[in-house]
């Protein structure tokens, strides 16, 4: 089995996938952050392929940065500046070669994540 990473974003305030949300991925090694790529969510709130494909997968620490504020400003929701939720960094480890899934449940006033399947 090969390792890879997927993600998706659900807008819990609107009850729908968060389309058009920018996500950046970094590999963490000590104090260094190595930029691995940037993706935009599709109409299903997912990226069009793994955000970390098999050929780049390594066991280690990673960080996803969700540009939630930009998405929320474009979502049509009535919001006050500065936003309560803007950039959402999620730092996590992948300790085995398998499929990891890190979703984001998002609203203008909070978020949560978990290791999905």
PDB file of N, CA and C in Angstrom, residues 27 43 49 51 62 78 96 109:
ATOM      1  N   UNK A  27       5.902  20.424   4.620  1.00  0.00           N
ATOM      2  CA  UNK A  27       6.543  19.350   5.369  1.00  0.00           C
ATOM      3  C   UNK A  27       7.366  20.031   6.456  1.00  0.00           C
ATOM      4  N   UNK A  43     -16.051  21.987  -6.161  1.00  0.00           N
ATOM      5  CA  UNK A  43     -17.446  22.154  -5.725  1.00  0.00           C
ATOM      6  C   UNK A  43     -17.846  21.185  -4.614  1.00  0.00           C
ATOM      7  N   UNK A  49      -7.243  15.958  -6.485  1.00  0.00           N
ATOM      8  CA  UNK A  49      -6.411  14.776  -6.302  1.00  0.00           C
ATOM      9  C   UNK A  49      -5.825  14.851  -4.914  1.00  0.00           C
ATOM     10  N   UNK A  51      -3.712  15.875  -1.909  1.00  0.00           N
ATOM     11  CA  UNK A  51      -2.923  17.080  -1.675  1.00  0.00           C
ATOM     12  C   UNK A  51      -1.454  16.716  -1.482  1.00  0.00           C
ATOM     13  N   UNK A  62       3.691  17.350   9.161  1.00  0.00           N
ATOM     14  CA  UNK A  62       3.190  18.188   8.075  1.00  0.00           C
ATOM     15  C   UNK A  62       2.309  19.292   8.650  1.00  0.00           C
ATOM     16  N   UNK A  78     -22.648  37.402   6.463  1.00  0.00           N
ATOM     17  CA  UNK A  78     -22.417  38.717   7.047  1.00  0.00           C
ATOM     18  C   UNK A  78     -21.363  38.558   8.145  1.00  0.00           C
ATOM     19  N   UNK A  96       2.806   6.200   9.452  1.00  0.00           N
ATOM     20  CA  UNK A  96       2.817   4.943   8.713  1.00  0.00           C
ATOM     21  C   UNK A  96       2.483   5.220   7.253  1.00  0.00           C
ATOM     22  N   UNK A 109     -17.000  31.205  13.163  1.00  0.00           N
ATOM     23  CA  UNK A 109     -16.656  31.363  14.577  1.00  0.00           C
ATOM     24  C   UNK A 109     -15.998  30.146  15.202  1.00  0.00           C
TER      25      UNK A 109
END
